[in-house]
Coordinates of C-alpha atoms and ligand atoms in Angstrom, one line a residue:
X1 CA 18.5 29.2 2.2
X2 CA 16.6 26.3 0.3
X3 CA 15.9 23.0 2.0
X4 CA 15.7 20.1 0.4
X5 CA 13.5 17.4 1.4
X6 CA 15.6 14.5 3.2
X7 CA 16.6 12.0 0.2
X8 CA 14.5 9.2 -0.6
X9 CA 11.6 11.0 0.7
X10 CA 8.4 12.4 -1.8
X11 CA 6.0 15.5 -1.8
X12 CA 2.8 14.8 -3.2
X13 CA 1.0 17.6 -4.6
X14 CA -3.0 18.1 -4.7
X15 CA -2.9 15.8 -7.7
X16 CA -1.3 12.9 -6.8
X17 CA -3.1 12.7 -3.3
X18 CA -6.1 12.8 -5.5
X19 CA -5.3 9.6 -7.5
X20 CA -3.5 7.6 -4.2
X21 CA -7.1 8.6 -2.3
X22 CA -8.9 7.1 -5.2
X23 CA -6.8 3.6 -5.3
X24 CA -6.6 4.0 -1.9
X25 CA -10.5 4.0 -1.6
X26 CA -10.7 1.3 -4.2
X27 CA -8.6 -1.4 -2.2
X28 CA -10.6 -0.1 1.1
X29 CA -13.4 -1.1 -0.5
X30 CA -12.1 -4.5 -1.6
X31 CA -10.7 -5.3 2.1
X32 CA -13.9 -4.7 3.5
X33 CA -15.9 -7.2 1.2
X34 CA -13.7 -9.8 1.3
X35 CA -14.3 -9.1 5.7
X36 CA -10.7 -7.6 6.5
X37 CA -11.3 -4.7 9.1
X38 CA -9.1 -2.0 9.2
X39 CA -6.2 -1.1 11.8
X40 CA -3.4 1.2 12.4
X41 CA -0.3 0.5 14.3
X42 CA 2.5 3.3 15.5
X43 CA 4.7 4.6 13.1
X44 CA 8.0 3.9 15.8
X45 CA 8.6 0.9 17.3
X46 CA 11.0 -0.5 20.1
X47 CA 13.8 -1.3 18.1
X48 CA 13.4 -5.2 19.5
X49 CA 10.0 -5.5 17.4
X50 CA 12.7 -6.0 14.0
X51 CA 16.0 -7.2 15.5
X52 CA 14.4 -10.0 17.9
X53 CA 14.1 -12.4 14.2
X54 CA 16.5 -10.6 12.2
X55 CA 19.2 -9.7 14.8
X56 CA 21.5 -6.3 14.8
X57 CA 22.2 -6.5 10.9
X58 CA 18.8 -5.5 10.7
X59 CA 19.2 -2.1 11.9
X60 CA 21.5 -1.4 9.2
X61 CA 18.3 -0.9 6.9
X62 CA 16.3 1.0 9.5
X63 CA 16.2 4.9 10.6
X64 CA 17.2 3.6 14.4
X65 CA 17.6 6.5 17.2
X66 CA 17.3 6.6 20.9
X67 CA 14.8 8.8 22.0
X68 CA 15.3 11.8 24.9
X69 CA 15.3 8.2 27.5
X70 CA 17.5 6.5 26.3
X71 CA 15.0 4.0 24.6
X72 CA 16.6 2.4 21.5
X73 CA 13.2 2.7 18.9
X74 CA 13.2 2.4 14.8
X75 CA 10.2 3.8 12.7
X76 CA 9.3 1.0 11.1
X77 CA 10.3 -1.4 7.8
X78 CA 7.0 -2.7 7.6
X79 CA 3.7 -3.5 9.6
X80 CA 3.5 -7.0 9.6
X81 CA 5.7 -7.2 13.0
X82 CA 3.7 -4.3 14.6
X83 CA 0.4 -6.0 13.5
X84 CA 1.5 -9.4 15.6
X85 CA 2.9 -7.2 18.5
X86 CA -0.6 -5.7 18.7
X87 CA -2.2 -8.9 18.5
X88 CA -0.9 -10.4 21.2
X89 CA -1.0 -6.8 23.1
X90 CA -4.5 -6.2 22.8
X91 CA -6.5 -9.7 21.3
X92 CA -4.9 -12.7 21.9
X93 CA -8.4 -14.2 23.0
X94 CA -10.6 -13.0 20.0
X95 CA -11.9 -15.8 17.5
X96 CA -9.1 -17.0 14.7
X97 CA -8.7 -16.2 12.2
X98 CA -8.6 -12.5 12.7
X99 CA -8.3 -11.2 9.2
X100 CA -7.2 -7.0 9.5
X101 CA -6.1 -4.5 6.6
X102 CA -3.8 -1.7 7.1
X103 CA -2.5 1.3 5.1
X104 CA 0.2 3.2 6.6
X105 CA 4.0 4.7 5.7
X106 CA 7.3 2.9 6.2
X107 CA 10.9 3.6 6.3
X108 CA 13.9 1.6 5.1
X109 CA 17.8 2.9 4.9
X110 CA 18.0 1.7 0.8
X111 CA 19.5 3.3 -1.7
X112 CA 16.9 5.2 -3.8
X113 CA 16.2 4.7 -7.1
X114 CA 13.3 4.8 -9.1
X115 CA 10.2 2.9 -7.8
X116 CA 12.4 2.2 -4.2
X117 CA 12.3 4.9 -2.2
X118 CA 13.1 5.4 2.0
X119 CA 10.0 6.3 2.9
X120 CA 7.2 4.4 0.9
X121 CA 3.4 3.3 1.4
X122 CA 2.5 -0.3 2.4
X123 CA -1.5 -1.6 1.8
X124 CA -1.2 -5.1 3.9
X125 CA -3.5 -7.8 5.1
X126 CA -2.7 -10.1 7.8
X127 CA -4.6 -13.4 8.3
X128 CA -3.7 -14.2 12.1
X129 CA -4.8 -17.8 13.3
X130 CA -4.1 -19.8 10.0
X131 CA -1.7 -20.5 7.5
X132 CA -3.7 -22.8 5.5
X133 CA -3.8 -23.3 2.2
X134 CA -7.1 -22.5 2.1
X135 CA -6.0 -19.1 3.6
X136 CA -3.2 -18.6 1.8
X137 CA -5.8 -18.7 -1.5
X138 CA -7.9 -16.4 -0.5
X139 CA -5.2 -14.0 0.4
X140 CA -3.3 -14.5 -3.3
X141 CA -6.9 -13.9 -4.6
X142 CA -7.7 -10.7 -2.8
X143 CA -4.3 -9.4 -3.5
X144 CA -5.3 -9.8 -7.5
X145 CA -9.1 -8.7 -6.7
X146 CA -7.0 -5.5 -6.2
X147 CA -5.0 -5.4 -8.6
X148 CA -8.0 -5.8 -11.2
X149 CA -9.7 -2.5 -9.1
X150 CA -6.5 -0.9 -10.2
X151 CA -6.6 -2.0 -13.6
X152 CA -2.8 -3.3 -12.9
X153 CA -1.8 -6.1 -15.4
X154 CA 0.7 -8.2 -13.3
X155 CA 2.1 -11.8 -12.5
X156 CA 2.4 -14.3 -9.6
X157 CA 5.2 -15.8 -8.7
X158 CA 4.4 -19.0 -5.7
X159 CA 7.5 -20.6 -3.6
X160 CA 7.8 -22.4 -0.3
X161 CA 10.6 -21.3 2.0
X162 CA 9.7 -24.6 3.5
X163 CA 11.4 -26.8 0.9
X164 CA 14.6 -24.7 0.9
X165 CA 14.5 -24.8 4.6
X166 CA 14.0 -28.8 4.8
X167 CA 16.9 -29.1 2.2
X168 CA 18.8 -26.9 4.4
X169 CA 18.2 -28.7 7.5
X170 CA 19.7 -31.9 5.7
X171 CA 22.8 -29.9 4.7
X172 CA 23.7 -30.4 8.7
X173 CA 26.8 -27.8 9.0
X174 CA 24.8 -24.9 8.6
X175 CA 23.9 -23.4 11.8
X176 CA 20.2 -21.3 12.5
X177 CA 22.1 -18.0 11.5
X178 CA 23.9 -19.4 8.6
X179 CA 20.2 -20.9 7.1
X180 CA 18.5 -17.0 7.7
X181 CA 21.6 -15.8 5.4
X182 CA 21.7 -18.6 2.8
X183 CA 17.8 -17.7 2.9
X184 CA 18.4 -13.9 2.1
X185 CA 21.3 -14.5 -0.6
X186 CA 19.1 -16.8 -2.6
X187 CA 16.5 -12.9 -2.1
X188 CA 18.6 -11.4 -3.5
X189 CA 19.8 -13.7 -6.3
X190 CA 23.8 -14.2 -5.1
X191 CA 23.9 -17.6 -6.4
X192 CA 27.8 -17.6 -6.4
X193 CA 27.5 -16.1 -2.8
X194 CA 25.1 -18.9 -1.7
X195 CA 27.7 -21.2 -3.2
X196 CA 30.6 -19.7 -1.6
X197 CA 29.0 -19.9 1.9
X198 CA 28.1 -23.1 1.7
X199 CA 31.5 -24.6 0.7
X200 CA 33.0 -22.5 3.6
X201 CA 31.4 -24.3 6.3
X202 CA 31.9 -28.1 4.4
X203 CA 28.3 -28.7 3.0
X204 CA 28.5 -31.5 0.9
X205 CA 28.8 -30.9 -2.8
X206 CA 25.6 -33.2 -3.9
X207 CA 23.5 -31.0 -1.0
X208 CA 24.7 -27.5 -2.7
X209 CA 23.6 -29.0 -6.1
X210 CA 20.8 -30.0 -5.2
X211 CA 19.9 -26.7 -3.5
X212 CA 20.8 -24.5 -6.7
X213 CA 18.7 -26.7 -8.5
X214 CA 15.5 -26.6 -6.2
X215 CA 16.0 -22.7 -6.5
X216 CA 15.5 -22.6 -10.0
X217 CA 13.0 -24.9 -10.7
X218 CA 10.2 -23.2 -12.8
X219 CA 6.8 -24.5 -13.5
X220 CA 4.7 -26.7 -11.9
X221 CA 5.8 -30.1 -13.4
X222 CA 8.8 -29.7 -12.1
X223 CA 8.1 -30.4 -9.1
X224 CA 7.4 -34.1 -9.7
X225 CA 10.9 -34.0 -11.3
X226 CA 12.4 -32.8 -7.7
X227 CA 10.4 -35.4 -6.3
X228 CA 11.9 -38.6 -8.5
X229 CA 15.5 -36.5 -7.7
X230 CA 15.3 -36.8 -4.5
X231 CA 15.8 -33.0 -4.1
X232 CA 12.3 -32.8 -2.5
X233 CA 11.5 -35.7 0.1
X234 CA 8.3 -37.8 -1.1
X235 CA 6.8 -37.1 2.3
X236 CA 7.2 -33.0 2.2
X237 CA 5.1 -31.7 4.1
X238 CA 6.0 -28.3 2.3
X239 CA 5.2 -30.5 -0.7
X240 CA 1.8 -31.5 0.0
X241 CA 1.1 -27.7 1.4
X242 CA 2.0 -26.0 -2.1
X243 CA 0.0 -28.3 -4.2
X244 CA -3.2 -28.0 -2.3
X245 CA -2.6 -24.2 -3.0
X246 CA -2.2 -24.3 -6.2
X247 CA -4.9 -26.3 -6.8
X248 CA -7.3 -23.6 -4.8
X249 CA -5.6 -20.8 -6.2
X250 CA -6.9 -22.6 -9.9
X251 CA -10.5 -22.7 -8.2
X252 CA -10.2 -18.3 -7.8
X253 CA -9.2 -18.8 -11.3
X254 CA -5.6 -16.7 -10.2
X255 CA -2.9 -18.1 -12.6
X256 CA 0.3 -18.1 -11.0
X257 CA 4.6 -19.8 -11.5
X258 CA 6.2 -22.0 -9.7
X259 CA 8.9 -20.2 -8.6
X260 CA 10.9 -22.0 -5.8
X261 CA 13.4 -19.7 -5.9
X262 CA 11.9 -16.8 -4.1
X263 CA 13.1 -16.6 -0.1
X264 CA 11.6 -13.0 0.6
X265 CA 13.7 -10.9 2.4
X266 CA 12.6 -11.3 6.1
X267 CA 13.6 -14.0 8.3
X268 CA 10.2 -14.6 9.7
X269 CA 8.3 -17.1 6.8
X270 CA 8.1 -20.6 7.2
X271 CA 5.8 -21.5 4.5
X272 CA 4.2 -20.5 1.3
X273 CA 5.9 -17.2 -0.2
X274 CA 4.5 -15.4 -3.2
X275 CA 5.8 -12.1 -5.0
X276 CA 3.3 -9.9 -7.9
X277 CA 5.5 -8.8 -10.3
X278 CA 3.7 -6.2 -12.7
X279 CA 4.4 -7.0 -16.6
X280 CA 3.6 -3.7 -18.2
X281 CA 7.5 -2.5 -17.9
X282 CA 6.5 0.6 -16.7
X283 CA 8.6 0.2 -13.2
X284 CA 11.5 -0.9 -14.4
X285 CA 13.9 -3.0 -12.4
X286 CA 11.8 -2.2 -9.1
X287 CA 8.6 -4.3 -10.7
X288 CA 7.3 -6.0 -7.5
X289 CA 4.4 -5.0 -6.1
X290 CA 3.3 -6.9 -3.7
X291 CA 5.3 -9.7 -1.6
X292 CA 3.4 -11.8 1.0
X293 CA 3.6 -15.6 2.9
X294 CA 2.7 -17.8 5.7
X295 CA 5.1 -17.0 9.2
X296 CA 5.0 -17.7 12.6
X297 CA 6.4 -14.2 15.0
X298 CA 3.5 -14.6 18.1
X299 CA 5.9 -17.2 19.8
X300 CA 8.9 -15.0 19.4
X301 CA 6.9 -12.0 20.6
X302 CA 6.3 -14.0 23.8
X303 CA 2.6 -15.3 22.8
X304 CA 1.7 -19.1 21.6
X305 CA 2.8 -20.3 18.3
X306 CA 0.0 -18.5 15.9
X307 CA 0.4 -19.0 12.5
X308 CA -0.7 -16.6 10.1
X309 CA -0.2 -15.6 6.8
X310 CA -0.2 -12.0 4.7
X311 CA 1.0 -9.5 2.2
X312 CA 1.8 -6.3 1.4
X313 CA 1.8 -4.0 -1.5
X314 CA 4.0 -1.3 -2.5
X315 CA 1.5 1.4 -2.8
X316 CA 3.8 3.8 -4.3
X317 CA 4.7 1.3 -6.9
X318 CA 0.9 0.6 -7.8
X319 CA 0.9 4.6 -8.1
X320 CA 3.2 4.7 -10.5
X321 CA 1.5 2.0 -12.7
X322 CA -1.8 3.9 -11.9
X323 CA -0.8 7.3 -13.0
X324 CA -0.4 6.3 -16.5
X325 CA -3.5 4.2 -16.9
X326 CA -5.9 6.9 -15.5
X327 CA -5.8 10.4 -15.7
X328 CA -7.8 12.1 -12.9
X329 CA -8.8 15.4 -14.1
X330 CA -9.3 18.2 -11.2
X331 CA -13.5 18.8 -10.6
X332 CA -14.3 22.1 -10.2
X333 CA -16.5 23.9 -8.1
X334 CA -18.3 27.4 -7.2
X335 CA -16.7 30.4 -6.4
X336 CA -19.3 33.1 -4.5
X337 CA -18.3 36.9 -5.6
X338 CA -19.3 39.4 -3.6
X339 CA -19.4 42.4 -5.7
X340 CA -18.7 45.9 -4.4
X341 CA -16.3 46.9 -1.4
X342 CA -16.4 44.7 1.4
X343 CA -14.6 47.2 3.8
X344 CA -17.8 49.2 3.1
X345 CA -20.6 46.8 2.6
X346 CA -20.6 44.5 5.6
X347 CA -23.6 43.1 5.0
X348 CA -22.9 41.8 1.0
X349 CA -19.8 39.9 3.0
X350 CA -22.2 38.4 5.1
X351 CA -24.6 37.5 2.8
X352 CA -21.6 36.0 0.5
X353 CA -20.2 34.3 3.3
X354 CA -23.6 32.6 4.2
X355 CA -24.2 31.7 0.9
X356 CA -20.6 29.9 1.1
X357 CA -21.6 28.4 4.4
X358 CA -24.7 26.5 2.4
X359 CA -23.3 25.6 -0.3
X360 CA -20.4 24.1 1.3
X361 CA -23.0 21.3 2.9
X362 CA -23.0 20.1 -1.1
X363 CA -20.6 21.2 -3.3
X364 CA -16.4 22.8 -3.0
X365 CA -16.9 26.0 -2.6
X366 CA -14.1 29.1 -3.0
X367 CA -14.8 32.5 -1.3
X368 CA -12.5 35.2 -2.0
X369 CA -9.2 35.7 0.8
X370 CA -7.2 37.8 -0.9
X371 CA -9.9 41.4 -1.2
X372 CA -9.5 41.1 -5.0
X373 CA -11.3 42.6 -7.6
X374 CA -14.5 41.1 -9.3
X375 CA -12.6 40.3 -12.2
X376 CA -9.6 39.0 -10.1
X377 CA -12.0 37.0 -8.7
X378 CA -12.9 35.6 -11.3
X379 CA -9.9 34.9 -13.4
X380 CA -8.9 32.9 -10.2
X381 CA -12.0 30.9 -10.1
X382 CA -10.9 29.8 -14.4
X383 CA -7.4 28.8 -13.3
X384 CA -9.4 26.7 -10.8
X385 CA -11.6 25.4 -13.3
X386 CA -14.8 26.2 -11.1
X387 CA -17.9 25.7 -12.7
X388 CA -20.2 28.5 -11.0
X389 CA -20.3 31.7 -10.1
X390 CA -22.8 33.1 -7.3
X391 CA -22.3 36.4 -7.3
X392 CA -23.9 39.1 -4.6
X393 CA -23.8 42.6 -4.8
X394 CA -25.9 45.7 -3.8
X395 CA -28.8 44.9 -5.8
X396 CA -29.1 41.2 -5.4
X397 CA -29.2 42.2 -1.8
X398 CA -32.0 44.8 -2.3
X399 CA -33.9 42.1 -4.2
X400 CA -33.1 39.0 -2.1
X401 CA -32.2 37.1 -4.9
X402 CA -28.5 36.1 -6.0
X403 CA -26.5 35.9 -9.5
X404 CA -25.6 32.4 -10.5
X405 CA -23.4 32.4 -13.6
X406 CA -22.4 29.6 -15.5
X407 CA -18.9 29.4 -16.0
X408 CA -18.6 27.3 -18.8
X409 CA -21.4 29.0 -21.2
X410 CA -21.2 32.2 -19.5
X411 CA -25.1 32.2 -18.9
X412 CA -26.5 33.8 -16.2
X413 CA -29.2 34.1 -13.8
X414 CA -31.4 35.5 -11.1
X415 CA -32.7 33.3 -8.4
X416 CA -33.1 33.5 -4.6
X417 CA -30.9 31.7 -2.2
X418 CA -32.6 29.0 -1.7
X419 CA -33.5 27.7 -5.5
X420 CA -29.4 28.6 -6.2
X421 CA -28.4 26.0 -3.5
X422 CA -30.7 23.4 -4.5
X423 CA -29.9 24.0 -8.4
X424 CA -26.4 23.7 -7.1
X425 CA -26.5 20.5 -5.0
X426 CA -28.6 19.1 -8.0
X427 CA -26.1 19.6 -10.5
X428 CA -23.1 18.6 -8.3
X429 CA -24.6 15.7 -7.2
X430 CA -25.7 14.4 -10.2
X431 CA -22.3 14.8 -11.5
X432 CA -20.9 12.7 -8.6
X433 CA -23.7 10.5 -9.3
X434 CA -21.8 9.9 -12.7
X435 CA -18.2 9.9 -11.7
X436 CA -19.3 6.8 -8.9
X437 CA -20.8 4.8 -11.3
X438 CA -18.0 5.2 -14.3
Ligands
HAM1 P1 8.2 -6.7 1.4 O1 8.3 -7.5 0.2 O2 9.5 -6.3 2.1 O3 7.2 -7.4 2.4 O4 7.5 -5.3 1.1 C1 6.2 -5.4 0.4 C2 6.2 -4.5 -0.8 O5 6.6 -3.2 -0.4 C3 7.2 -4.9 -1.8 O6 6.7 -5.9 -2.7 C4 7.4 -3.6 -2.6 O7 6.4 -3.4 -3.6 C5 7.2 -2.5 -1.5 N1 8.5 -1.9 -1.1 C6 9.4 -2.5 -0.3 N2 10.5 -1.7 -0.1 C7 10.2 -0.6 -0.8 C8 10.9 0.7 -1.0 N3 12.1 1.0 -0.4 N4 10.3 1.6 -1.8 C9 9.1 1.4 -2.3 N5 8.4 0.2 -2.2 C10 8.9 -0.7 -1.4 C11 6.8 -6.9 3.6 O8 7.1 -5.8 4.0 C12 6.0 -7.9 4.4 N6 5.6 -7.3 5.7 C13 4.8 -8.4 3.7 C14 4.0 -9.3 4.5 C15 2.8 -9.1 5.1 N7 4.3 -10.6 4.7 C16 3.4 -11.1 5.5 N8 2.5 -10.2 5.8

């Protein structure tokens, strides 16, 4: 019988864990300079963690189960919840901001398609202790600090959930739950949905104008066209917030679009929103990368109110951009022969596994596991693309020396162990020399 992997789930083969562990590297790197420290979180969850903001709809985009207790637990949407949960777990007295980086898998119930999958890769950063502008800058920047390490042309998109929410207060029918739905309609782009709701429950017909309009206004002038409207108040808090970002984010030289429409899709961000949309075309409808904001969940999860602000990317979605920009060509590596029948020469297998041993301190190195023939042996080591060949047979032994054939020229020759390894880790590391500073 053949089984399938479970859908919306991926296998990634030796070369596509070679590219994600280069990007991978490349936005460690980034995290680190910029003075993010790394941390990890548990892939499950009490159920709670997501519903507490959200409420039950929630779980109908998680993998929810109750474990062999009883306990009701979800493997988690994203980290950012986890992240504040551990935060107030573990450090709730350590110096603000804490500033942490975090790579790790996540699940959602969605309906594949290409470049959304159910289980997915999330690189985050969480400023906790600040939701400044000032904060909120250097976050946007870092995010694109990245995405120039990645070589990933792409676009910013800057909102404030605060503005929707102050026009929503104003509109005073709507109820708490009602604002978190109007807030994920507008997500998703259900204008006649939004419009729909709010007639429902009696907002007033000037307040549902003026809330379409805020959610399409475009560019930053317009903003002082909401302002003369009325649409945004003169003393917006939210108001003064954005500007002082954008004004910073034109400092880090990040170019960015108004784009009041964007909610996000979680219930927890009270301030600035931002979304990366990459430009190439090569995702498709699925184009966002990265989505991030300011939010407040320590008070909800029992500690004081912290604000803090973060983003995340989708990982898988930066492979796919990656993949085409940069192909990562398999290095190959040395493959030690022993020559003769290692049933009856125990001591050429020792010697060939020593030599093995060495080497591997430096450079990959392949013994043979399968008892083949030298020239099995060897048409294995091409299909590999090795580069060496240290061969050790009866006479090598005899004469303490080994083979060491080039596998690219097919030149070959005699030297003792220990010149072999240091030609070896010369050459290999020379060529790593090369490949770190291309
Ligand atoms: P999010 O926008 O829900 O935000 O997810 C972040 C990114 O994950 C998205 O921009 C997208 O690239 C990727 N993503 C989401 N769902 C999928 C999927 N099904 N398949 C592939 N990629 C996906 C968050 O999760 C927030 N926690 C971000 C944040 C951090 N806000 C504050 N701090």
């Amino acid at each position: 019988m053949r089984i399938e992997r479970a859908r919306g789930t991926r296998d990634f083969l030796p070369e596509e864990m070679r590219k994600r562990r280069i990007m991978e590297e490349r936005m460690r790197a980034i995290a680190e300079r910029w003075g993010y420290e790394e941390i990890r979180t548990p892939t499950f969850e009490r159920a709670e963690l997501f519903t507490l903001k959200s409420g039950q709809e929630i779980l109908k985009e998680m993998y929810e189960f109750a474990d062999k207790s009883g306990r009701h637990l979800a493997l988690r949407p994203e980290i950012t919840a986890s992240v504040i949960r551990m935060y107030l777990n573990e450090l709730k007295m350590a110096p603000k901001p804490t500033k942490w980086y975090y790579f790790g898998n996540c699940f959602r119930y969605e309906e594949p398609q290409k470049g959304r999958f159910r289980e997915f890769w999330q690189f985050g950063t969480e400023i906790i202790g600040s939701d400044s502008p000032e904060a909120q800058a250097e976050l946007i920047a870092l995010a694109f600090a990245m995405l120039t390490a990645l070589d990933v042309q792409a676009e910013l998109h800057v909102g404030h959930v605060g503005l929707i929410r102050e026009l929503l207060r104003a509109a005073t029918p709507l109820n708490e739950e009602q604002h978190a739905i109007v807030m994920r309609l507008i997500d998703k782009g259900e204008r006649a949905a939004v419009i729909e709701l709010m007639e429902d429950v009696g907002v007033e017909q000037s307040l549902i104008d003026d809330l379409l309009y805020l959610i399409e206004l475009k560019g930053e002038d317009t903003l002082q066209e909401a302002r003369d409207r009325g649409v945004i108040a003169a003393k917006s808090a939210a108001l003064s917030e954005l500007q002082a970002l954008l004004e910073l984010l034109a400092v880090y030289r990040v170019a960015y679009t108004l784009n009041l429409g964007i909610a996000r899709g979680l219930d927890y961000y009270t301030g600035m929103v931002f979304e990366i949309y990459e430009v190439g075309g090569k995702l498709g409808a699925q184009n966002q990368v990265c989505g991030g904001g300011s939010y407040r969940l320590a008070k909800l999860f029992g500690g004081e109110d912290i604000p803090s602000t973060g983003f995340a990317f989708g990982f898988d979605r930066l492979a796919e951009i990656f993949e085409r920009a940069e192909g990562d060509v398999r290095q190959g590596g040395v493959v030690v022969v022993p020559i003769g029948d290692k049933n009856v020469d125990r001591a050429i297998t020792s010697a060939a596994i020593e030599m093995a041993s060495r080497l591997r301190e430096y450079v990959p190195t392949h013994i043979d596991l399968m008892n083949r023939s030298l020239k099995a042996q060897l048409k294995y080591a091409n299909a590999r693309n090795d580069l060496f060949a240290v061969m050790i047979g009866a006479n090598e032994l005899q004469a303490g020396v080994v083979t060491l054939r080039d596998l690219v020229t097919g030149s070959q020759e005699q030297l003792s162990v220990d010149a072999c390894v240091e030609h070896l880790r010369a050459r290999f590391e020379s060529r790593l020399n090369d490949k770190n500073s291309t």
